[in-house]
Structure formats: structure tokens, C-alpha cells
Coordinates of N, CA and C and ligand atoms in Angstrom, one line a residue:
X1 N 3.7 -6.0 -15.6 CA 3.8 -6.6 -14.2 C 2.4 -6.5 -13.6
X2 N 2.0 -7.6 -12.9 CA 0.7 -7.7 -12.3 C 0.6 -6.7 -11.1
X3 N -0.6 -6.3 -10.8 CA -0.9 -5.4 -9.7 C -1.3 -6.2 -8.5
X4 N -0.4 -6.2 -7.5 CA -0.7 -7.1 -6.3 C -1.9 -6.6 -5.5
X5 N -2.7 -7.5 -5.1 CA -3.9 -7.2 -4.3 C -3.4 -7.2 -2.8
X6 N -3.6 -6.0 -2.2 CA -3.1 -5.9 -0.8 C -4.4 -5.6 0.1
X7 N -4.7 -6.5 1.0 CA -5.8 -6.3 1.9 C -5.5 -5.3 3.0
X8 N -6.4 -4.5 3.3 CA -6.2 -3.5 4.4 C -7.4 -3.6 5.4
X9 N -7.0 -3.6 6.7 CA -8.0 -3.7 7.7 C -8.6 -2.3 8.0
X10 N -9.8 -2.2 8.5 CA -10.4 -0.9 8.8 C -11.6 -1.1 9.8
X11 N -11.8 -0.1 10.6 CA -12.9 -0.1 11.5 C -14.2 0.4 10.8
X12 N -14.0 1.0 9.6 CA -15.1 1.6 8.9 C -16.0 0.6 8.2
X13 N -17.2 1.0 7.9 CA -18.1 0.1 7.1 C -18.3 0.8 5.7
X14 N -18.5 0.0 4.7 CA -18.7 0.6 3.4 C -20.0 1.4 3.5
X15 N -19.9 2.6 3.0 CA -21.2 3.4 3.1 C -22.0 3.2 1.8
X16 N -23.2 3.8 1.8 CA -24.1 3.5 0.7 C -23.6 3.9 -0.6
X17 N -22.7 4.9 -0.7 CA -22.2 5.3 -2.0 C -20.9 4.6 -2.3
X18 N -20.4 3.8 -1.4 CA -19.2 3.1 -1.7 C -18.0 3.9 -1.6
X19 N -18.1 5.1 -1.0 CA -16.9 6.0 -0.8 C -16.5 5.8 0.7
X20 N -15.3 6.4 1.0 CA -14.7 6.1 2.2 C -14.3 7.4 3.0
X21 N -14.1 7.2 4.3 CA -13.7 8.4 5.0 C -12.3 8.8 4.6
X22 N -11.9 10.0 5.0 CA -10.6 10.5 4.6 C -9.5 9.7 5.2
X23 N -9.6 9.1 6.4 CA -8.6 8.3 6.9 C -8.2 7.1 6.0
X24 N -9.3 6.4 5.6 CA -9.1 5.2 4.8 C -8.5 5.7 3.5
X25 N -8.9 6.9 3.0 CA -8.4 7.4 1.7 C -6.8 7.5 1.7
X26 N -6.3 7.9 2.8 CA -4.8 8.0 2.9 C -4.1 6.7 2.6
X27 N -4.6 5.6 3.3 CA -4.1 4.3 3.1 C -4.3 3.8 1.6
X28 N -5.5 4.1 1.1 CA -5.8 3.7 -0.3 C -4.9 4.4 -1.3
X29 N -4.7 5.7 -1.0 CA -3.8 6.5 -1.9 C -2.4 6.0 -1.9
X30 N -1.9 5.7 -0.7 CA -0.5 5.3 -0.5 C -0.3 4.0 -1.2
X31 N -1.3 3.1 -1.1 CA -1.1 1.8 -1.8 C -1.3 1.9 -3.3
X32 N -2.2 2.7 -3.8 CA -2.4 3.0 -5.2 C -1.1 3.5 -5.8
X33 N -0.5 4.5 -5.1 CA 0.7 5.2 -5.5 C 1.8 4.3 -5.7
X34 N 1.9 3.3 -4.8 CA 3.0 2.3 -4.8 C 2.7 1.2 -5.8
X35 N 1.6 1.2 -6.5 CA 1.3 0.2 -7.5 C 0.5 -1.0 -7.1
X36 N -0.2 -0.9 -6.0 CA -1.0 -2.0 -5.5 C -2.5 -1.8 -5.7
X37 N -3.3 -2.8 -5.6 CA -4.7 -2.8 -5.7 C -5.2 -3.0 -4.3
X38 N -5.7 -2.0 -3.6 CA -6.1 -2.2 -2.2 C -7.4 -2.8 -2.0
X39 N -7.6 -3.8 -1.2 CA -8.8 -4.5 -0.9 C -9.2 -4.3 0.6
X40 N -10.2 -3.4 0.9 CA -10.6 -3.2 2.3 C -11.2 -4.5 2.9
X41 N -10.8 -4.9 4.1 CA -11.3 -6.1 4.7 C -12.3 -5.6 5.8
X42 N -13.5 -5.4 5.4 CA -14.5 -4.9 6.3 C -14.9 -6.0 7.4
X43 N -15.3 -5.5 8.5 CA -15.7 -6.4 9.6 C -17.1 -7.0 9.3
X44 N -17.7 -6.5 8.3 CA -19.0 -7.0 7.9 C -18.9 -8.1 6.9
X45 N -17.7 -8.5 6.5 CA -17.6 -9.6 5.6 C -18.1 -10.9 6.2
X46 N -18.8 -11.7 5.4 CA -19.5 -12.8 6.0 C -18.6 -13.9 6.7
X47 N -17.5 -14.1 6.1 CA -16.6 -15.1 6.6 C -15.2 -14.5 6.9
X48 N -14.9 -14.4 8.2 CA -13.7 -13.7 8.6 C -12.6 -14.6 9.0
X49 N -12.7 -15.9 8.6 CA -11.6 -16.8 8.9 C -10.3 -16.3 8.2
X50 N -9.2 -16.3 8.8 CA -8.0 -15.7 8.1 C -7.7 -16.3 6.8
X51 N -7.9 -17.6 6.7 CA -7.5 -18.2 5.4 C -8.5 -17.8 4.3
X52 N -9.7 -17.4 4.7 CA -10.7 -16.9 3.7 C -10.3 -15.5 3.3
X53 N -10.0 -14.6 4.3 CA -9.7 -13.2 4.1 C -8.4 -13.1 3.2
X54 N -7.5 -14.0 3.5 CA -6.1 -13.8 2.8 C -6.1 -14.4 1.4
X55 N -7.2 -15.2 1.1 CA -7.2 -15.8 -0.2 C -7.1 -14.8 -1.3
X56 N -6.2 -15.0 -2.2 CA -6.0 -14.0 -3.4 C -5.2 -12.8 -3.0
X57 N -4.9 -12.6 -1.8 CA -4.1 -11.4 -1.4 C -2.6 -11.7 -1.5
X58 N -1.9 -10.6 -1.8 CA -0.4 -10.8 -1.8 C 0.3 -10.2 -0.7
X59 N -0.4 -9.4 0.1 CA 0.1 -8.8 1.3 C -1.0 -8.2 2.1
X60 N -0.7 -7.8 3.4 CA -1.8 -7.3 4.3 C -1.2 -6.0 4.9
X61 N -2.1 -5.0 4.9 CA -1.8 -3.7 5.7 C -2.7 -3.7 6.9
X62 N -2.1 -3.7 8.1 CA -2.9 -3.6 9.3 C -2.9 -2.1 9.6
X63 N -4.1 -1.5 9.5 CA -4.2 0.0 9.5 C -4.4 0.5 11.0
X64 N -4.4 1.8 11.1 CA -4.6 2.5 12.3 C -6.1 2.4 12.7
X65 N -6.4 2.9 13.9 CA -7.8 2.9 14.4 C -7.9 3.0 15.9
X66 N -9.0 2.6 16.5 CA -9.2 2.7 17.9 C -8.4 1.7 18.7
X67 N -8.7 1.6 20.0 CA -8.0 0.8 20.9 C -8.4 -0.7 20.8
X68 N -7.4 -1.6 21.0 CA -7.7 -3.0 21.1 C -8.3 -3.3 22.5
X69 N -9.3 -4.2 22.5 CA -9.8 -4.6 23.8 C -8.7 -5.2 24.7
X70 N -8.5 -4.7 25.9 CA -7.4 -5.3 26.8 C -7.7 -6.8 27.1
X71 N -8.9 -7.3 26.9 CA -9.2 -8.7 27.0 C -8.1 -9.5 26.3
X72 N -7.7 -9.0 25.2 CA -6.8 -9.8 24.3 C -5.3 -9.8 24.9
X73 N -5.1 -8.9 25.9 CA -3.8 -9.1 26.6 C -4.0 -9.2 28.1
X74 N -5.1 -9.8 28.5 CA -5.4 -10.2 29.8 C -5.3 -9.1 30.9
X75 N -5.9 -7.9 30.5 CA -6.0 -6.8 31.5 C -7.5 -6.4 31.5
X76 N -7.8 -5.8 32.7 CA -9.1 -5.1 32.7 C -9.0 -3.8 32.0
X77 N -10.1 -3.4 31.4 CA -10.0 -2.1 30.7 C -10.1 -0.9 31.6
X78 N -9.2 0.0 31.4 CA -9.1 1.3 32.2 C -10.0 2.3 31.5
X79 N -10.4 3.4 32.3 CA -11.3 4.4 31.7 C -10.7 5.1 30.5
X80 N -9.4 5.1 30.4 CA -8.8 5.9 29.3 C -8.6 5.0 28.0
X81 N -9.0 3.7 28.1 CA -8.9 2.9 26.9 C -10.3 2.9 26.3
X82 N -10.4 3.5 25.1 CA -11.7 3.8 24.4 C -11.8 3.3 23.0
X83 N -12.9 3.5 22.5 CA -13.2 3.2 21.0 C -12.9 1.8 20.6
X84 N -13.2 0.9 21.5 CA -12.9 -0.6 21.3 C -13.9 -1.1 20.2
X85 N -13.4 -1.8 19.3 CA -14.3 -2.4 18.2 C -14.0 -3.9 18.3
X86 N -14.9 -4.7 19.0 CA -14.6 -6.1 19.2 C -14.5 -6.9 17.9
X87 N -15.4 -6.5 17.0 CA -15.4 -7.2 15.7 C -14.1 -7.1 14.9
X88 N -13.5 -5.9 15.0 CA -12.3 -5.6 14.4 C -11.1 -6.4 15.0
X89 N -11.1 -6.5 16.4 CA -10.1 -7.3 17.1 C -10.2 -8.7 16.6
X90 N -11.4 -9.2 16.5 CA -11.6 -10.6 16.2 C -11.2 -10.9 14.7
X91 N -11.3 -9.9 13.9 CA -10.8 -10.1 12.5 C -9.3 -10.0 12.4
X92 N -8.7 -9.0 13.1 CA -7.3 -8.7 12.9 C -6.3 -9.6 13.6
X93 N -6.7 -10.0 14.9 CA -5.7 -10.8 15.7 C -5.4 -12.1 15.0
X94 N -6.4 -12.9 14.7 CA -6.1 -14.2 14.0 C -5.5 -14.0 12.6
X95 N -5.8 -12.9 11.9 CA -5.2 -12.6 10.6 C -3.7 -12.3 10.8
X96 N -3.4 -11.6 11.9 CA -2.0 -11.3 12.1 C -1.2 -12.6 12.4
X97 N -1.8 -13.4 13.2 CA -1.1 -14.7 13.5 C -0.9 -15.5 12.2
X98 N -1.9 -15.5 11.3 CA -1.9 -16.2 10.1 C -0.8 -15.6 9.1
X99 N -0.8 -14.3 9.1 CA 0.2 -13.7 8.2 C 1.7 -14.0 8.6
X100 N 1.8 -14.1 9.9 CA 3.2 -14.4 10.5 C 3.5 -15.9 10.2
X101 N 2.5 -16.8 10.4 CA 2.7 -18.2 10.3 C 2.9 -18.6 8.8
X102 N 2.1 -17.9 7.9 CA 2.2 -18.3 6.5 C 3.2 -17.4 5.7
X103 N 3.9 -16.5 6.4 CA 4.9 -15.7 5.8 C 4.3 -14.8 4.7
X104 N 3.1 -14.3 4.9 CA 2.4 -13.3 4.0 C 3.0 -12.0 4.4
X105 N 3.5 -11.2 3.4 CA 4.1 -9.9 3.7 C 3.0 -9.0 4.4
X106 N 3.5 -8.3 5.4 CA 2.5 -7.4 6.1 C 3.2 -6.2 6.6
X107 N 2.5 -5.1 6.6 CA 2.9 -3.8 7.3 C 1.8 -3.4 8.3
X108 N 2.3 -3.1 9.5 CA 1.3 -2.6 10.5 C 1.6 -1.2 10.7
X109 N 0.5 -0.4 10.9 CA 0.6 1.0 11.1 C -0.2 1.4 12.3
X110 N 0.4 2.0 13.3 CA -0.2 2.5 14.6 C -0.9 1.4 15.3
X111 N -2.3 1.4 15.3 CA -3.0 0.2 15.9 C -2.4 -1.1 15.3
X112 N -2.1 -1.1 14.0 CA -1.6 -2.3 13.3 C -0.3 -2.8 14.0
X113 N 0.6 -2.0 14.5 CA 1.7 -2.4 15.2 C 1.3 -3.0 16.6
X114 N 0.3 -2.4 17.2 CA -0.2 -2.9 18.5 C -0.9 -4.3 18.3
X115 N -1.6 -4.4 17.2 CA -2.3 -5.7 16.9 C -1.2 -6.8 16.7
X116 N -0.1 -6.6 16.0 CA 0.9 -7.6 15.9 C 1.5 -8.0 17.2
X117 N 1.7 -7.0 18.1 CA 2.3 -7.2 19.4 C 1.4 -8.1 20.3
X118 N 0.1 -7.7 20.2 CA -0.9 -8.4 21.1 C -1.1 -9.8 20.5
X119 N -1.2 -9.9 19.2 CA -1.4 -11.3 18.6 C -0.3 -12.2 19.0
X120 N 0.9 -11.7 19.2 CA 2.0 -12.6 19.6 C 2.2 -12.7 21.1
X121 N 1.3 -12.1 21.9 CA 1.4 -12.3 23.3 C 2.0 -11.2 24.1
X122 N 2.2 -10.0 23.4 CA 2.7 -8.8 24.1 C 1.6 -8.1 24.7
X123 N 1.9 -6.9 25.4 CA 0.8 -6.1 25.9 C 1.1 -4.6 25.6
X124 N 0.1 -3.8 26.0 CA 0.1 -2.4 25.7 C 0.0 -1.5 26.9
X125 N 0.5 -0.3 26.8 CA 0.0 0.8 27.7 C -1.4 1.2 27.3
X126 N -2.4 1.0 28.2 CA -3.7 1.4 27.8 C -3.8 2.9 27.6
X127 N -3.0 3.7 28.3 CA -2.8 5.1 28.0 C -1.4 5.5 28.4
X128 N -0.7 6.0 27.5 CA 0.8 6.4 27.8 C 0.9 7.4 28.9
X129 N 0.1 8.5 28.8 CA 0.1 9.5 29.9 C 0.0 8.9 31.2
X130 N -1.0 8.0 31.4 CA -1.3 7.5 32.7 C -0.2 6.5 33.2
X131 N 0.2 5.6 32.3 CA 1.1 4.5 32.7 C 2.6 4.7 32.5
X132 N 2.9 5.7 31.7 CA 4.3 6.0 31.5 C 4.5 7.6 31.5
X133 N 4.3 8.2 32.7 CA 4.2 9.6 32.8 C 5.4 10.4 32.3
X134 N 6.5 9.7 32.3 CA 7.8 10.3 31.9 C 7.9 10.4 30.4
X135 N 6.9 9.8 29.7 CA 7.0 9.8 28.2 C 6.8 11.2 27.6
X136 N 7.4 11.4 26.4 CA 7.1 12.6 25.7 C 5.7 12.6 25.1
X137 N 5.2 13.7 24.5 CA 3.9 13.7 24.0 C 3.8 12.8 22.7
X138 N 2.9 11.9 22.7 CA 2.7 11.0 21.5 C 1.4 11.2 20.8
X139 N 0.5 12.0 21.5 CA -0.9 12.0 20.9 C -1.2 13.4 20.4
X140 N -0.9 13.6 19.1 CA -1.3 14.9 18.5 C -2.6 14.8 17.7
X141 N -3.3 13.7 18.0 CA -4.6 13.5 17.3 C -5.6 14.6 17.6
X142 N -6.0 15.2 16.5 CA -6.9 16.4 16.7 C -6.3 17.7 17.1
X143 N -5.0 17.6 17.4 CA -4.3 18.8 17.9 C -3.5 19.5 16.7
X144 N -2.8 18.6 16.0 CA -2.1 19.0 14.8 C -2.5 18.2 13.6
X145 N -2.1 18.6 12.4 CA -2.5 17.9 11.2 C -1.9 16.5 11.3
X146 N -2.5 15.6 10.5 CA -2.1 14.2 10.6 C -0.6 14.0 10.1
X147 N -0.1 14.9 9.3 CA 1.2 14.8 8.8 C 2.3 15.5 9.6
X148 N 1.8 16.1 10.7 CA 2.8 16.9 11.5 C 3.8 16.0 12.2
X149 N 5.1 16.3 11.8 CA 6.2 15.5 12.4 C 6.5 16.0 13.8
X150 N 6.2 15.2 14.8 CA 6.4 15.8 16.2 C 7.6 15.3 17.0
X151 N 8.0 14.1 16.7 CA 9.2 13.6 17.4 C 10.1 12.7 16.6
X152 N 11.4 12.7 17.0 CA 12.3 11.8 16.3 C 12.2 10.4 16.7
X153 N 12.6 9.4 15.8 CA 12.8 8.1 16.2 C 14.2 7.7 15.8
X154 N 14.8 6.8 16.6 CA 16.1 6.2 16.3 C 15.9 4.8 15.8
X155 N 16.4 4.5 14.6 CA 16.1 3.2 14.0 C 17.4 2.4 14.0
X156 N 17.2 1.1 14.3 CA 18.3 0.2 14.3 C 18.9 0.1 12.9
X157 N 20.2 0.4 12.8 CA 20.8 0.4 11.4 C 20.7 -1.0 10.7
X158 N 20.6 -2.0 11.5 CA 20.6 -3.4 11.0 C 19.2 -3.8 10.6
X159 N 18.2 -3.0 10.8 CA 16.8 -3.4 10.6 C 16.5 -3.3 9.1
X160 N 15.4 -4.0 8.7 CA 14.9 -3.9 7.4 C 14.3 -2.5 7.1
X161 N 13.7 -1.9 8.2 CA 13.2 -0.6 8.0 C 14.3 0.4 7.6
X162 N 15.4 0.4 8.3 CA 16.5 1.3 8.0 C 17.0 1.0 6.6
X163 N 17.1 -0.2 6.2 CA 17.6 -0.5 4.8 C 16.6 0.0 3.8
X164 N 15.3 0.0 4.1 CA 14.3 0.4 3.1 C 14.3 2.0 3.0
X165 N 14.4 2.7 4.1 CA 14.2 4.1 4.0 C 15.5 4.9 4.0
X166 N 16.6 4.1 4.3 CA 18.0 4.7 4.1 C 18.4 5.7 5.2
X167 N 17.7 5.8 6.3 CA 18.1 6.7 7.4 C 17.9 6.0 8.7
X168 N 18.5 6.4 9.7 CA 18.4 5.8 11.1 C 17.9 6.8 12.1
X169 N 17.6 8.1 11.7 CA 17.1 9.1 12.6 C 16.2 10.0 11.8
X170 N 14.9 10.0 12.2 CA 14.0 10.7 11.3 C 12.8 11.2 12.2
X171 N 12.3 12.3 11.9 CA 11.1 12.9 12.6 C 9.8 12.3 12.0
X172 N 9.0 11.8 12.9 CA 7.7 11.2 12.4 C 6.5 11.9 13.1
X173 N 5.3 11.6 12.5 CA 4.1 12.0 13.1 C 3.7 11.1 14.3
X174 N 2.8 11.5 15.1 CA 2.5 10.7 16.3 C 1.1 10.9 16.7
X175 N 0.3 9.9 16.4 CA -1.2 10.1 16.6 C -1.7 9.0 17.5
X176 N -1.0 8.7 18.6 CA -1.4 7.5 19.4 C -1.3 7.8 20.9
X177 N -2.3 7.3 21.6 CA -2.2 7.4 23.1 C -1.9 6.1 23.8
X178 N -1.8 5.0 23.0 CA -1.3 3.8 23.5 C 0.0 3.4 22.8
X179 N 0.6 2.4 23.4 CA 1.9 1.9 22.8 C 2.3 0.6 23.4
X180 N 3.4 0.0 22.9 CA 3.8 -1.3 23.4 C 4.4 -1.1 24.8
X181 N 4.0 -1.9 25.7 CA 4.6 -2.0 27.0 C 5.5 -3.2 27.0
X182 N 4.9 -4.4 27.1 CA 5.8 -5.6 27.1 C 5.8 -6.1 25.6
X183 N 7.0 -6.2 25.1 CA 7.2 -6.6 23.7 C 7.0 -8.1 23.6
X184 N 6.2 -8.6 22.6 CA 6.0 -10.0 22.4 C 7.3 -10.7 22.1
X185 N 7.4 -11.9 22.7 CA 8.5 -12.8 22.4 C 8.6 -13.0 20.9
X186 N 9.8 -12.9 20.4 CA 10.0 -13.2 19.0 C 10.0 -12.0 18.1
X187 N 9.5 -10.9 18.6 CA 9.4 -9.6 17.9 C 10.6 -8.8 18.2
X188 N 11.2 -8.1 17.2 CA 12.3 -7.2 17.5 C 11.9 -5.8 17.5
X189 N 12.2 -5.0 18.5 CA 12.0 -3.6 18.5 C 13.1 -3.0 17.6
X190 N 12.7 -2.2 16.6 CA 13.7 -1.7 15.6 C 13.7 -0.2 15.6
X191 N 12.8 0.5 16.3 CA 12.9 2.0 16.4 C 12.3 2.4 17.8
X192 N 12.9 3.4 18.3 CA 12.5 3.9 19.6 C 12.4 5.4 19.6
X193 N 11.5 6.0 20.3 CA 11.4 7.4 20.6 C 12.5 7.7 21.7
X194 N 12.7 9.0 22.0 CA 13.8 9.3 23.0 C 13.4 8.9 24.4
X195 N 12.1 8.7 24.6 CA 11.6 8.3 25.9 C 11.7 6.7 26.1
X196 N 12.2 6.1 25.1 CA 12.3 4.6 25.1 C 11.1 3.8 24.5
X197 N 10.1 4.6 24.2 CA 8.9 3.9 23.7 C 9.2 3.2 22.3
X198 N 8.8 2.0 22.2 CA 9.0 1.2 20.9 C 8.1 1.9 19.8
X199 N 8.8 2.2 18.8 CA 8.1 2.9 17.7 C 8.0 2.1 16.4
X200 N 8.8 1.0 16.3 CA 8.7 0.1 15.2 C 9.2 -1.3 15.6
X201 N 8.6 -2.3 14.9 CA 9.0 -3.7 15.2 C 9.1 -4.5 13.9
X202 N 9.9 -5.6 14.0 CA 10.0 -6.5 12.8 C 9.9 -7.9 13.3
X203 N 9.4 -8.7 12.5 CA 9.4 -10.2 12.8 C 10.5 -10.8 12.0
X204 N 11.5 -11.4 12.7 CA 12.6 -12.0 12.0 C 12.1 -13.3 11.3
X205 N 12.9 -13.8 10.4 CA 12.6 -15.0 9.6 C 11.2 -14.9 8.9
X206 N 11.0 -13.7 8.4 CA 9.8 -13.4 7.7 C 10.2 -12.6 6.5
X207 N 9.6 -12.8 5.3 CA 10.1 -12.0 4.1 C 9.8 -10.5 4.3
X208 N 8.7 -10.2 4.9 CA 8.4 -8.8 5.1 C 7.3 -8.7 6.2
X209 N 7.8 -8.6 7.5 CA 6.9 -8.5 8.6 C 7.3 -7.3 9.4
X210 N 6.8 -6.1 9.1 CA 7.2 -4.8 9.7 C 6.0 -4.1 10.3
X211 N 6.2 -3.3 11.3 CA 5.1 -2.4 11.8 C 5.7 -1.2 12.4
X212 N 5.0 -0.1 12.2 CA 5.5 1.2 12.8 C 4.4 1.9 13.6
X213 N 4.8 2.6 14.6 CA 3.7 3.3 15.4 C 3.3 4.6 14.8
X214 N 4.0 5.1 13.9 CA 3.6 6.4 13.3 C 2.7 6.1 12.0
X215 N 2.4 7.2 11.2 CA 1.5 7.1 10.1 C 2.2 7.5 8.8
X216 N 2.9 6.5 8.2 CA 3.6 6.8 6.9 C 2.7 7.2 5.8
X217 N 1.4 6.7 5.9 CA 0.5 7.0 4.8 C 0.1 8.5 4.7
X218 N 0.3 9.2 5.9 CA 0.0 10.6 5.9 C 1.3 11.5 5.5
X219 N 2.4 10.8 5.2 CA 3.6 11.5 4.9 C 4.3 11.1 3.6
X220 N 3.4 10.7 2.6 CA 4.0 10.2 1.4 C 4.5 11.4 0.5
X221 N 4.6 12.6 1.1 CA 5.3 13.7 0.4 C 6.8 13.4 0.7
X222 N 7.2 12.5 1.6 CA 8.6 12.2 1.9 C 9.0 10.9 1.2
X223 N 10.1 10.9 0.5 CA 10.6 9.8 -0.2 C 10.7 8.5 0.6
X224 N 11.1 8.7 1.9 CA 11.3 7.6 2.8 C 10.0 6.8 2.9
X225 N 8.9 7.4 3.0 CA 7.6 6.7 3.3 C 7.0 6.2 2.0
X226 N 7.3 6.9 0.9 CA 6.9 6.2 -0.4 C 7.7 4.9 -0.6
X227 N 9.0 5.0 -0.2 CA 9.8 3.8 -0.3 C 9.3 2.6 0.6
X228 N 8.7 2.9 1.7 CA 8.2 1.9 2.6 C 7.0 1.2 1.9
X229 N 6.1 1.9 1.3 CA 5.0 1.3 0.6 C 5.5 0.6 -0.6
X230 N 6.5 1.1 -1.3 CA 7.0 0.4 -2.5 C 7.6 -0.9 -2.1
X231 N 8.3 -0.9 -1.0 CA 8.9 -2.2 -0.5 C 7.9 -3.2 -0.2
X232 N 6.8 -2.8 0.4 CA 5.7 -3.7 0.7 C 5.2 -4.3 -0.7
X233 N 5.0 -3.5 -1.7 CA 4.5 -4.0 -3.0 C 5.5 -4.9 -3.6
X234 N 6.8 -4.6 -3.5 CA 7.9 -5.5 -4.0 C 7.8 -6.9 -3.3
X235 N 7.6 -6.9 -2.0 CA 7.5 -8.1 -1.2 C 6.2 -8.9 -1.7
X236 N 5.1 -8.1 -1.9 CA 3.9 -8.7 -2.4 C 4.1 -9.4 -3.7
X237 N 4.8 -8.8 -4.6 CA 5.0 -9.4 -5.9 C 5.8 -10.6 -5.8
X238 N 6.8 -10.6 -5.0 CA 7.7 -11.7 -4.7 C 6.9 -12.9 -4.2
X239 N 6.0 -12.6 -3.3 CA 5.2 -13.6 -2.6 C 4.3 -14.3 -3.7
X240 N 3.8 -13.6 -4.6 CA 3.0 -14.1 -5.7 C 3.9 -15.0 -6.6
X241 N 5.1 -14.4 -7.0 CA 6.0 -15.2 -7.9 C 6.3 -16.5 -7.3
X242 N 6.4 -16.6 -6.0 CA 6.8 -17.8 -5.3 C 5.6 -18.7 -5.1
X243 N 4.5 -18.4 -5.7 CA 3.3 -19.2 -5.7 C 2.6 -19.1 -4.3
X244 N 2.7 -18.0 -3.7 CA 2.0 -17.7 -2.4 C 2.4 -18.8 -1.3
X245 N 3.7 -19.2 -1.4 CA 4.2 -20.2 -0.5 C 5.3 -19.5 0.3
X246 N 5.4 -19.8 1.6 CA 6.5 -19.2 2.4 C 7.9 -19.5 1.8
Ligands
MN301 MN1 5.0 8.4 18.9

């Protein structure tokens, strides 16, 4: 069986030795483990047109990272919205629209979920503490290890996510200070935290269009999250078998 090439977005630059930071390593390991050939989509690539980036890829992983510029959802930036990387926004947002339009399988993780929502016209809490003070703690970044499961999510039993992982209630890690405020039209919220925050979305009428607010790549010691990456690889293979046509 062929090894599907799965593109993954990153805010990092290739370093002189061609090695990567530990964060990117987790995504690479999860994809390798699931049987994929991961292809980092650096913002330094000369041509960032989505059709050029997606050429030869069988699926796309929209990875975690810093905050999306609120320009892309028509808000002024607040002081708590940080680490904006304009080049990454400009690579990922058109690529997300392209993946949806061309029915290329994709998985969004953390920032990746937010990119999908913004690409489709939704918006974000620029900071959950500030804009949704009743929310539970979602930001364990730098406080606990990246695999620390901090809160439960309730998953819609009818969702693709529930079908893949086989459970509808599970404790996940939480390394985000932003989240979905207004859900984009056409996107389905398929998991919520107990404070009501959207923790997963799916795009209907798409072979595999999923995104989660947590970090499954840091929890591949659990069968559920290995199953999620395996499902992405199965969808990638199917996409190739069908001649990369929707
Ligand atoms: Mn969370």
C-alpha cells in the first residue's frame, strides 16, 4: 500500500540542520505512526497558492500555533491576542477554503480548528478569560505537560469523530487561550466542554473534514487518538484511489 503524503502547516522555519522543534515532532511522529509521509508546508515556500501547496498531497493537517490575526474576522486586535504570524495566516486560510472546496481530507488541531472556522466566516474569542469569564480553564500551556488531560468534552454521538474514536465523553488536554465564538455557517459543532465552548467541528458533505481544539498528537498513548490519525490516513488513501477528485 502506498504511503500517503500529508501536508502539515507550521509557524516554524526549517533550521540549518533540517531538524525541527519538539512541537512539530509530535505531529510528525503521530503521522508517521499512522503510516503517512508528513510534508511540512513552511511559510518560506516560494509559491503559497493553495493549488500549488496541495499538489501531490493526499490530506492536510492544520496544526497548532499562535493566534490568527483578528483582521481575518473583522475585529481590532486586543492586547491579549498575541504571537500573530501574518505569513502563516495567508498560507493557511486560503488552503483551508481550498481543502473544503476540493474535498481534500483534512484534520485541524487547536489553531487548526480556529483557522477552519475563520476561513469559513466565523470568529474567535481573542482571549477566553477576558471575553467568556464564566469559562473553565482551557489554557494549561506552560503550566502542565502537553499531554495533561484537564477537562472532559461531550461528543455528538452522530458525529464522525465519535464514530472514529468510539466514545462520546472523554478527558482531553487543553492548551488554548482562544476559541470559537461565532461558529461559521455550514460548520457543525460536534464536541463541547462543560462551559459550552466548542471543542470540535466537522464539515458536512466532505469525506473527512474534522477539527479539534485539543492536541491529539500529544496523546497518542491513547488508542482513541491513534485511531483519529489512522482515520485521516485511511481518508487520504481513499482520496488518492479516487484520483484526487472529490
Ligand atoms: Mn479546552
